Amino acid sequence: MSNQSKSKRNKKAIGLKEVILVTLFSVLTFIISMITALPFASSVMLQLYAGYALMAIISGPVYVLMISKSSKIGTQILFFGIKALYFLLMGQVLTAVIFFVAGCICEAICLGDGYRKPVKAGAAYALHMTVYGLGSFFPVILLGDNYVQGLIAKGYAEETVNTMVNTYRDPVIVLTVVLTLVVASCIGMFLGYLLMKKHFSPAGIVE
C-alpha cells in the first residue's frame, strides 16, 4: 500500500469494525491490569510500582497490534473511553472525566500520521498508561478532605484511609510512579514493535 493511501486511510474516522476491535483491545488491557494487580494486592506501593508497570509492559504488544489494525480517528478516544465508561458506572465521575480528556489528548497526538509513527504512538501510549496508573490519585488530590470523609463514612478504617491519602499526596511518590510507568510503557512499545516485526507481520496479522 502506498504512503498516500495510508495517509488517506488514517484520516478517516473509525467504522463499526474498528469500534469492535478497539473495544475488545481496550477490555483486554483492562483485564491485564486486574490480573497484574493480583500478585501485589497486599501492598499499595507494590501495586503502584510493580503492578501497573507490569501492566504497561504486557499491554504494549496489545496496543501496537490495535493501532496497526485501527489507525483511524477515534481509536485513542474509544480506547480510553471504554475505561472512562467503566469508572463512570462505578460512580467515579471525576476519574471518568479525566480519562476521557486524556483520551482526547492521546487522539490529538496521533492525528494525521501519528498512528504510524512510533514516537507519537508511543507518547500516546505512555500518557494512557500513566493516567490510568494514576487513576486512584485523582480523587484524593483533587477532592481533598471531602473524598476522605466520604470513604470513612462508607466504612473504611480511618487509619487505612489516612495511609492511602499520605501515599497519594506525596509528590515524590507521584513523580516516581510517573517515571516508572513511562519507562515501562517504552519497554512495552519496544516489545510490541519487535513482535509485530518478527511475528505479526510475517503471519499476515498486520500489513
Coordinates of N, CA and C in Angstrom, one line a residue:
M1 N 0.8 -1.2 0.0 CA 0.0 0.0 0.0 C 0.9 1.2 0.0
S2 N 0.6 2.2 -0.8 CA 1.4 3.4 -0.9 C 1.2 4.3 0.3
N3 N 2.2 5.2 0.5 CA 2.1 6.1 1.6 C 0.9 7.0 1.5
Q4 N 0.5 7.4 0.3 CA -0.6 8.3 0.1 C -1.9 7.6 0.5
S5 N -2.0 6.3 0.2 CA -3.2 5.5 0.5 C -3.3 5.4 2.0
K6 N -2.2 5.1 2.7 CA -2.1 5.0 4.1 C -2.6 6.3 4.8
S7 N -2.1 7.4 4.2 CA -2.4 8.7 4.8 C -3.9 9.0 4.7
K8 N -4.5 8.7 3.6 CA -6.0 8.9 3.4 C -6.7 8.0 4.4
R9 N -6.3 6.7 4.6 CA -6.9 5.8 5.5 C -6.9 6.3 6.9
N10 N -5.7 6.9 7.3 CA -5.5 7.4 8.7 C -6.4 8.6 9.0
K11 N -6.8 9.3 8.0 CA -7.7 10.5 8.2 C -9.1 10.2 8.4
K12 N -9.5 8.9 8.1 CA -10.9 8.5 8.2 C -11.2 8.2 9.6
A13 N -12.5 8.4 10.0 CA -13.0 8.0 11.3 C -13.2 6.5 11.4
I14 N -13.1 6.0 12.6 CA -13.3 4.5 12.7 C -14.7 4.1 12.4
G15 N -14.8 2.9 11.8 CA -16.1 2.4 11.5 C -16.5 1.3 12.5
L16 N -17.6 0.6 12.2 CA -18.1 -0.4 13.1 C -17.1 -1.5 13.4
K17 N -16.3 -1.9 12.3 CA -15.3 -3.0 12.5 C -14.3 -2.5 13.5
E18 N -13.8 -1.3 13.3 CA -12.7 -0.8 14.2 C -13.3 -0.6 15.6
V19 N -14.5 -0.1 15.7 CA -15.1 0.1 17.1 C -15.1 -1.2 17.8
I20 N -15.5 -2.3 17.2 CA -15.5 -3.6 17.8 C -14.1 -4.1 18.2
L21 N -13.1 -3.9 17.3 CA -11.7 -4.2 17.6 C -11.1 -3.5 18.7
V22 N -11.3 -2.1 18.7 CA -10.8 -1.3 19.7 C -11.4 -1.6 21.1
T23 N -12.7 -1.8 21.1 CA -13.4 -2.2 22.3 C -12.8 -3.5 22.9
L24 N -12.6 -4.5 22.1 CA -12.0 -5.7 22.5 C -10.6 -5.5 23.1
F25 N -9.8 -4.7 22.4 CA -8.5 -4.5 22.9 C -8.5 -3.7 24.2
S26 N -9.4 -2.7 24.3 CA -9.5 -1.9 25.5 C -9.9 -2.8 26.7
V27 N -10.8 -3.7 26.5 CA -11.3 -4.6 27.5 C -10.1 -5.5 27.9
L28 N -9.4 -6.0 26.9 CA -8.2 -6.9 27.2 C -7.2 -6.2 28.0
T29 N -6.8 -4.9 27.7 CA -5.9 -4.3 28.6 C -6.4 -4.0 30.0
F30 N -7.7 -3.8 30.1 CA -8.3 -3.6 31.4 C -8.2 -5.0 32.2
I31 N -8.4 -6.1 31.5 CA -8.3 -7.4 32.2 C -6.9 -7.6 32.6
I32 N -5.9 -7.2 31.7 CA -4.5 -7.4 32.1 C -4.2 -6.6 33.3
S33 N -4.7 -5.4 33.4 CA -4.4 -4.5 34.6 C -4.9 -5.2 35.9
M34 N -6.1 -5.9 35.8 CA -6.6 -6.6 37.0 C -5.7 -7.8 37.4
I35 N -5.3 -8.5 36.3 CA -4.5 -9.7 36.6 C -3.1 -9.4 37.1
T36 N -2.5 -8.3 36.6 CA -1.2 -7.9 37.0 C -1.2 -7.3 38.4
A37 N -2.4 -6.9 38.9 CA -2.5 -6.3 40.2 C -2.6 -7.4 41.3
L38 N -3.1 -8.5 40.9 CA -3.3 -9.6 41.9 C -2.1 -10.0 42.7
P39 N -0.9 -10.2 42.1 CA 0.2 -10.6 42.9 C 0.7 -9.6 43.9
F40 N 0.3 -8.3 43.7 CA 0.7 -7.2 44.5 C -0.4 -6.6 45.4
A41 N -1.5 -7.4 45.5 CA -2.7 -6.8 46.2 C -2.5 -6.5 47.6
S42 N -1.4 -7.1 48.3 CA -1.2 -6.9 49.7 C -0.5 -5.6 50.0
S43 N 0.0 -4.9 49.0 CA 0.7 -3.7 49.2 C 0.3 -2.6 48.2
V44 N -0.1 -1.4 48.6 CA -0.4 -0.3 47.7 C 0.8 0.1 46.9
M45 N 2.0 0.1 47.6 CA 3.2 0.6 46.9 C 3.6 -0.4 45.8
L46 N 3.5 -1.7 46.1 CA 3.8 -2.7 45.1 C 2.9 -2.6 43.9
Q47 N 1.6 -2.3 44.2 CA 0.7 -2.2 43.1 C 1.0 -1.0 42.2
L48 N 1.4 0.1 42.9 CA 1.7 1.3 42.1 C 3.0 1.2 41.3
Y49 N 4.0 0.6 41.8 CA 5.3 0.5 41.1 C 5.4 -0.8 40.3
A50 N 5.0 -1.9 40.8 CA 5.1 -3.2 40.1 C 3.9 -3.6 39.3
G51 N 2.7 -3.5 39.9 CA 1.5 -4.0 39.2 C 1.2 -3.2 37.9
Y52 N 1.3 -1.9 38.0 CA 1.0 -1.0 36.9 C 2.1 -1.0 35.8
A53 N 3.3 -1.2 36.3 CA 4.4 -1.3 35.4 C 4.4 -2.5 34.6
L54 N 4.0 -3.6 35.3 CA 3.9 -4.9 34.5 C 2.7 -4.8 33.5
M55 N 1.7 -4.2 33.9 CA 0.5 -3.9 33.0 C 1.0 -3.2 31.8
A56 N 1.7 -2.1 32.0 CA 2.2 -1.3 30.8 C 3.1 -2.1 29.9
I57 N 3.9 -3.0 30.4 CA 4.8 -3.8 29.6 C 4.0 -4.9 28.8
I58 N 3.1 -5.6 29.5 CA 2.4 -6.7 28.9 C 1.4 -6.1 27.8
S59 N 0.8 -4.9 28.2 CA -0.2 -4.4 27.3 C 0.4 -3.7 26.0
G60 N 1.7 -3.5 26.0 CA 2.4 -2.9 24.9 C 2.1 -3.5 23.6
P61 N 2.4 -4.8 23.5 CA 2.1 -5.5 22.2 C 0.6 -5.5 21.8
V62 N -0.3 -5.5 22.8 CA -1.7 -5.4 22.5 C -2.0 -4.0 21.9
Y63 N -1.4 -3.0 22.4 CA -1.6 -1.6 21.9 C -1.1 -1.5 20.5
V64 N 0.1 -2.0 20.3 CA 0.7 -1.9 18.9 C -0.1 -2.7 17.9
L65 N -0.6 -3.8 18.3 CA -1.5 -4.5 17.4 C -2.8 -3.8 17.1
M66 N -3.3 -3.1 18.1 CA -4.5 -2.4 18.0 C -4.4 -1.2 17.0
I67 N -3.3 -0.4 17.2 CA -3.2 0.7 16.3 C -2.8 0.3 14.9
S68 N -2.2 -0.9 14.8 CA -1.9 -1.4 13.4 C -3.2 -1.8 12.7
K69 N -4.1 -2.3 13.5 CA -5.4 -2.7 12.9 C -6.4 -1.6 12.7
S70 N -6.3 -0.6 13.6 CA -7.2 0.6 13.6 C -6.4 1.9 13.8
S71 N -5.9 2.4 12.7 CA -5.1 3.7 12.8 C -6.0 4.8 12.3
K72 N -7.2 4.9 12.7 CA -8.1 5.9 12.3 C -8.6 6.8 13.4
I73 N -9.1 8.0 13.0 CA -9.6 9.0 14.0 C -10.6 8.4 14.9
G74 N -10.4 8.5 16.2 CA -11.4 8.0 17.2 C -10.8 6.8 18.0
T75 N -9.8 6.2 17.5 CA -9.2 5.0 18.1 C -8.8 5.3 19.5
Q76 N -8.0 6.3 19.7 CA -7.5 6.6 21.1 C -8.6 7.1 22.0
I77 N -9.6 7.8 21.5 CA -10.7 8.3 22.4 C -11.5 7.1 22.8
L78 N -11.8 6.1 21.9 CA -12.5 4.9 22.3 C -11.7 4.0 23.2
F79 N -10.4 3.9 23.0 CA -9.5 3.1 23.8 C -9.6 3.5 25.2
F80 N -9.5 4.8 25.5 CA -9.6 5.3 26.8 C -11.1 5.5 27.3
G81 N -11.9 5.7 26.3 CA -13.3 5.9 26.7 C -14.0 4.7 27.3
I82 N -13.6 3.5 26.9 CA -14.2 2.3 27.5 C -13.9 2.2 29.0
K83 N -12.6 2.6 29.3 CA -12.2 2.6 30.7 C -13.0 3.7 31.5
A84 N -13.1 4.9 30.8 CA -13.8 6.0 31.4 C -15.3 5.6 31.7
L85 N -15.9 4.9 30.8 CA -17.3 4.4 31.0 C -17.4 3.5 32.2
Y86 N -16.4 2.6 32.4 CA -16.4 1.7 33.5 C -16.4 2.5 34.8
F87 N -15.5 3.5 34.9 CA -15.4 4.2 36.1 C -16.6 5.1 36.4
L88 N -17.2 5.6 35.3 CA -18.5 6.4 35.4 C -19.6 5.5 36.0
L89 N -19.7 4.2 35.5 CA -20.7 3.3 36.0 C -20.4 3.0 37.5
M90 N -19.1 3.0 37.9 CA -18.8 2.8 39.3 C -19.0 4.0 40.2
G91 N -19.4 5.1 39.6 CA -19.7 6.3 40.3 C -18.5 7.2 40.5
Q92 N -17.4 6.9 39.8 CA -16.2 7.7 39.9 C -16.2 8.7 38.8
V93 N -17.0 9.7 38.9 CA -17.2 10.7 37.8 C -16.0 11.4 37.4
L94 N -15.2 11.9 38.5 CA -14.0 12.7 38.2 C -13.0 11.9 37.5
T95 N -12.8 10.7 37.9 CA -11.8 9.8 37.2 C -12.2 9.6 35.7
A96 N -13.5 9.4 35.5 CA -14.1 9.1 34.2 C -13.8 10.3 33.3
V97 N -14.1 11.5 33.8 CA -13.9 12.7 33.0 C -12.4 12.9 32.7
I98 N -11.5 12.7 33.6 CA -10.1 12.8 33.4 C -9.6 11.8 32.3
F99 N -10.2 10.6 32.4 CA -9.8 9.6 31.4 C -10.3 10.0 30.0
F100 N -11.5 10.5 29.9 CA -12.0 10.9 28.6 C -11.1 12.1 28.0
V101 N -10.8 13.1 28.8 CA -10.0 14.2 28.4 C -8.6 13.7 27.9
A102 N -8.0 12.8 28.7 CA -6.8 12.2 28.4 C -6.8 11.4 27.0
G103 N -8.0 10.8 26.8 CA -8.2 10.1 25.5 C -8.2 11.1 24.4
C104 N -8.8 12.2 24.6 CA -8.8 13.3 23.5 C -7.4 13.8 23.2
I105 N -6.6 13.9 24.3 CA -5.2 14.4 24.1 C -4.4 13.3 23.4
C106 N -4.6 12.1 23.7 CA -3.9 11.0 23.0 C -4.3 11.0 21.5
E107 N -5.6 11.3 21.3 CA -6.1 11.3 19.9 C -5.4 12.5 19.1
A108 N -5.3 13.6 19.8 CA -4.6 14.8 19.2 C -3.1 14.5 18.8
I109 N -2.5 13.7 19.7 CA -1.1 13.3 19.5 C -1.0 12.5 18.2
C110 N -2.0 11.6 18.0 CA -1.9 10.7 16.9 C -2.6 11.1 15.6
L111 N -3.2 12.3 15.6 CA -3.9 12.8 14.4 C -2.9 12.8 13.2
G112 N -3.5 12.6 12.0 CA -2.7 12.6 10.8 C -2.0 11.2 10.7
D113 N -0.6 11.3 10.7 CA 0.1 10.0 10.6 C 0.7 9.6 11.9
G114 N 0.2 10.1 13.0 CA 0.8 9.8 14.3 C 0.7 8.3 14.7
Y115 N -0.4 7.6 14.2 CA -0.6 6.2 14.5 C 0.5 5.4 13.9
R116 N 1.1 5.9 12.8 CA 2.1 5.1 12.1 C 3.5 5.5 12.5
K117 N 3.7 6.5 13.4 CA 5.0 6.9 13.8 C 5.2 6.5 15.3
P118 N 6.2 5.6 15.5 CA 6.4 5.0 16.8 C 6.5 6.0 17.9
V119 N 7.2 7.2 17.7 CA 7.4 8.2 18.7 C 6.0 8.8 19.2
K120 N 5.2 9.2 18.2 CA 3.9 9.7 18.6 C 3.0 8.7 19.2
A121 N 2.9 7.5 18.6 CA 2.1 6.4 19.1 C 2.6 6.0 20.5
G122 N 3.9 6.0 20.7 CA 4.5 5.7 22.0 C 4.1 6.7 23.0
A123 N 4.2 8.0 22.6 CA 3.8 9.1 23.6 C 2.4 9.0 24.0
A124 N 1.5 8.7 23.1 CA 0.1 8.5 23.4 C -0.1 7.3 24.4
Y125 N 0.6 6.2 24.1 CA 0.5 5.0 25.0 C 1.1 5.3 26.4
A126 N 2.2 6.0 26.4 CA 2.8 6.3 27.7 C 1.8 7.2 28.5
L127 N 1.2 8.2 27.9 CA 0.2 9.1 28.5 C -1.0 8.2 29.0
H128 N -1.4 7.3 28.2 CA -2.6 6.5 28.5 C -2.3 5.7 29.8
M129 N -1.1 5.0 29.8 CA -0.8 4.1 30.9 C -0.5 4.9 32.2
T130 N 0.1 6.1 32.0 CA 0.4 6.9 33.2 C -0.9 7.4 33.8
V131 N -1.8 8.0 33.0 CA -3.0 8.5 33.6 C -3.8 7.3 34.2
Y132 N -3.8 6.2 33.5 CA -4.6 5.0 34.0 C -4.0 4.6 35.4
G133 N -2.6 4.6 35.4 CA -2.0 4.2 36.7 C -2.2 5.1 37.8
L134 N -2.4 6.4 37.5 CA -2.6 7.4 38.5 C -4.1 7.6 38.8
G135 N -4.9 6.8 38.2 CA -6.4 6.9 38.4 C -6.9 7.1 39.8
S136 N -6.2 6.3 40.7 CA -6.7 6.4 42.1 C -6.1 7.6 42.8
F137 N -5.2 8.3 42.2 CA -4.6 9.5 42.8 C -5.6 10.7 42.7
F138 N -6.3 10.8 41.6 CA -7.1 12.0 41.2 C -8.1 12.4 42.3
P139 N -9.0 11.5 42.7 CA -10.0 11.9 43.7 C -9.3 12.4 45.0
V140 N -8.3 11.7 45.5 CA -7.6 12.1 46.7 C -7.0 13.5 46.6
I141 N -6.3 13.7 45.4 CA -5.6 15.0 45.3 C -6.6 16.2 45.0
L142 N -7.6 15.9 44.1 CA -8.4 17.0 43.6 C -9.6 17.3 44.5
L143 N -10.2 16.2 45.2 CA -11.3 16.4 46.0 C -11.0 16.6 47.5
G144 N -9.8 16.2 47.9 CA -9.3 16.5 49.2 C -10.1 15.8 50.3
D145 N -10.3 16.6 51.4 CA -10.9 16.1 52.6 C -12.3 15.6 52.4
N146 N -13.0 16.1 51.5 CA -14.4 15.7 51.2 C -14.4 14.2 50.8
Y147 N -13.4 13.9 49.9 CA -13.3 12.5 49.4 C -12.9 11.6 50.6
V148 N -12.0 12.0 51.4 CA -11.5 11.3 52.6 C -12.7 11.0 53.5
Q149 N -13.4 12.0 53.9 CA -14.6 11.8 54.8 C -15.6 10.9 54.2
G150 N -15.8 11.0 52.9 CA -16.7 10.1 52.2 C -16.3 8.6 52.3
L151 N -15.0 8.3 52.2 CA -14.5 6.9 52.4 C -14.8 6.4 53.8
I152 N -14.5 7.3 54.8 CA -14.7 6.9 56.2 C -16.2 6.7 56.5
A153 N -17.0 7.5 55.9 CA -18.5 7.3 56.0 C -19.0 6.0 55.4
K154 N -18.3 5.6 54.4 CA -18.6 4.3 53.8 C -18.1 3.1 54.6
G155 N -17.4 3.3 55.6 CA -17.0 2.2 56.5 C -15.5 1.9 56.4
Y156 N -14.7 2.6 55.6 CA -13.3 2.3 55.5 C -12.6 2.8 56.8
A157 N -11.6 2.0 57.3 CA -10.9 2.3 58.5 C -10.2 3.6 58.3
E158 N -10.3 4.5 59.3 CA -9.6 5.8 59.3 C -8.1 5.7 59.1
E159 N -7.5 4.7 59.7 CA -6.0 4.6 59.6 C -5.7 4.2 58.2
T160 N -6.5 3.3 57.6 CA -6.2 2.9 56.2 C -6.4 4.0 55.2
V161 N -7.4 4.8 55.4 CA -7.7 6.0 54.6 C -6.5 7.0 54.7
N162 N -6.1 7.2 55.9 CA -5.0 8.2 56.1 C -3.7 7.8 55.4
T163 N -3.4 6.5 55.5 CA -2.2 5.9 54.9 C -2.3 6.1 53.4
M164 N -3.5 5.8 52.8 CA -3.7 6.0 51.4 C -3.5 7.4 51.0
V165 N -4.1 8.3 51.7 CA -4.1 9.7 51.4 C -2.6 10.2 51.4
N166 N -1.9 9.9 52.5 CA -0.5 10.3 52.6 C 0.3 9.8 51.4
T167 N 0.0 8.6 51.0 CA 0.7 8.0 49.9 C 0.4 8.7 48.6
Y168 N -0.8 9.0 48.3 CA -1.2 9.6 47.0 C -0.9 11.1 46.9
R169 N -0.7 11.7 48.1 CA -0.4 13.1 48.1 C 1.1 13.4 48.2
D170 N 1.9 12.4 48.2 CA 3.4 12.5 48.3 C 3.9 12.8 46.9
P171 N 4.5 14.0 46.7 CA 4.9 14.4 45.3 C 6.1 13.5 44.8
V172 N 6.9 13.0 45.7 CA 8.0 12.1 45.3 C 7.4 10.8 44.8
I173 N 6.4 10.2 45.5 CA 5.7 9.0 45.0 C 5.1 9.2 43.7
V174 N 4.3 10.4 43.5 CA 3.7 10.7 42.2 C 4.7 10.7 41.1
L175 N 5.8 11.4 41.3 CA 6.8 11.6 40.3 C 7.5 10.3 39.9
T176 N 7.8 9.5 40.9 CA 8.5 8.2 40.6 C 7.5 7.2 40.0
V177 N 6.3 7.3 40.4 CA 5.3 6.4 39.7 C 5.2 6.8 38.2
V178 N 5.1 8.1 37.9 CA 5.0 8.6 36.6 C 6.2 8.1 35.8
L179 N 7.4 8.3 36.3 CA 8.6 7.9 35.6 C 8.7 6.4 35.4
T180 N 8.2 5.6 36.4 CA 8.2 4.1 36.3 C 7.3 3.7 35.1
L181 N 6.1 4.3 35.1 CA 5.1 4.0 34.1 C 5.6 4.4 32.7
V182 N 6.2 5.5 32.6 CA 6.8 6.0 31.3 C 7.8 5.0 30.7
V183 N 8.7 4.6 31.6 CA 9.8 3.6 31.2 C 9.1 2.3 30.9
A184 N 8.2 1.8 31.7 CA 7.5 0.5 31.4 C 6.8 0.6 30.1
S185 N 6.2 1.8 29.8 CA 5.4 1.9 28.5 C 6.4 1.8 27.4
C186 N 7.6 2.4 27.5 CA 8.6 2.4 26.4 C 9.0 0.9 26.2
I187 N 9.2 0.2 27.3 CA 9.6 -1.2 27.1 C 8.4 -2.0 26.4
G188 N 7.2 -1.7 26.9 CA 6.0 -2.4 26.2 C 5.9 -2.1 24.8
M189 N 6.1 -0.9 24.4 CA 6.1 -0.5 23.0 C 7.2 -1.2 22.2
F190 N 8.4 -1.2 22.8 CA 9.5 -1.9 22.1 C 9.2 -3.3 21.8
L191 N 8.6 -4.0 22.8 CA 8.3 -5.4 22.7 C 7.2 -5.6 21.6
G192 N 6.2 -4.6 21.6 CA 5.1 -4.7 20.7 C 5.6 -4.6 19.2
Y193 N 6.5 -3.6 19.0 CA 7.0 -3.5 17.6 C 8.0 -4.6 17.2
L194 N 8.7 -5.2 18.2 CA 9.5 -6.3 18.0 C 8.7 -7.5 17.6
L195 N 7.6 -7.8 18.3 CA 6.7 -8.9 18.0 C 6.0 -8.7 16.6
M196 N 5.6 -7.4 16.3 CA 5.0 -7.1 15.1 C 5.9 -7.4 13.9
K197 N 7.2 -7.1 14.1 CA 8.2 -7.3 13.0 C 8.5 -8.8 12.8
K198 N 8.6 -9.5 13.9 CA 9.0 -10.9 13.9 C 7.9 -11.9 13.7
H199 N 6.7 -11.5 14.2 CA 5.6 -12.5 14.2 C 4.3 -12.0 13.5
F200 N 3.8 -10.8 14.0 CA 2.5 -10.3 13.5 C 2.6 -10.1 11.9
S201 N 3.6 -9.4 11.5 CA 3.7 -9.1 10.0 C 3.9 -10.3 9.2
P202 N 4.9 -11.2 9.6 CA 5.1 -12.4 8.8 C 3.9 -13.3 8.7
A203 N 3.1 -13.3 9.8 CA 1.9 -14.2 9.9 C 0.7 -13.6 9.2
G204 N 0.9 -12.3 8.7 CA -0.2 -11.7 7.9 C -1.3 -11.1 8.8
I205 N -1.0 -11.0 10.1 CA -1.9 -10.4 11.1 C -2.1 -8.9 10.8
V206 N -0.9 -8.2 10.5 CA -1.0 -6.8 10.2 C -0.3 -6.7 8.8
E207 N -0.5 -5.5 8.2 CA 0.1 -5.3 6.9 C 1.5 -4.8 7.1

